[in-house]
Amino acid sequence: MEYIDLTHKIKNELSEYPGDPKTKLNYFKKADETDSSTLLKLETGLHTGTHMDSPFHYIINGKKISQLPLKNFIGKASINYVESKSKEILVKNCNLKNSKEKIAIIITGWSKYFGSDKYFYENPYLSDELTELIIEKNFKGIAIDTCSVDKYGKDTNHKKLLENNVWIVENITNCDNLNKTSYSSFFIPLNIEAEASPVRAFLKKD
């Protein structure tokens, strides 16, 4: 049984979206001669690293992460490698039209730029038609190896997907060597009353 981790490691100074809080992971106390245990303190924005957006991110009365059904976080994966000279990801760049799976994974190769300004300001993003197709096909969620499903400074795709209860996972990684084997996907957030959450994202080869 093979598992593939798609998650960025949470650590000090993990790259954050422009304007978001910096990640700080520090010792609150450390086991030594005077104390028997170690305790670390984490400060981070919920949209840093590999994370999930819930409808509450853009919809005033939308569901928070803690209100999403557990069954929606697990499903057969539709793996889509995108090869395009344009930053806009079109329907023709993917194989979602005939997909029977319920979690769409879009792989652009952009994760190699993670940690650079280019990663956040020049990211590939979903076209309007691809966003509409994901909604029409009733996908539970979409995961992508970029910082956003939208072009930098825009939020149209976020709003459309979340209004239709399609969760979004951004900043997945370690996707470059997936083969055409069937995978089950797991995108597991915290049980948190918030608009977003870090996730442990991984695949299991069927």
Tab-separated table of C-alpha atoms in Angstrom, residues 74-80 100-105 182-186:
chain	number	residue	atom	x	y	z
A	74	ILE	CA	-12.177	11.705	1.174
A	75	GLY	CA	-12.792	10.493	-2.362
A	76	LYS	CA	-11.437	9.112	-5.603
A	77	ALA	CA	-9.004	11.553	-7.165
A	78	SER	CA	-9.161	12.910	-10.695
A	79	ILE	CA	-5.478	13.673	-11.369
A	80	ASN	CA	-4.961	16.380	-13.993
A	100	LYS	CA	-16.397	10.033	-12.482
A	101	GLU	CA	-14.200	10.951	-9.515
A	102	LYS	CA	-15.348	13.549	-6.990
A	103	ILE	CA	-12.137	15.339	-5.973
A	104	ALA	CA	-10.293	17.263	-8.684
A	105	ILE	CA	-6.514	17.597	-8.351
A	182	SER	CA	-6.071	5.165	-9.490
A	183	TYR	CA	-5.772	7.020	-6.179
A	184	SER	CA	-7.990	7.674	-3.201
A	185	SER	CA	-7.431	11.175	-1.857
A	186	PHE	CA	-7.566	12.474	1.700
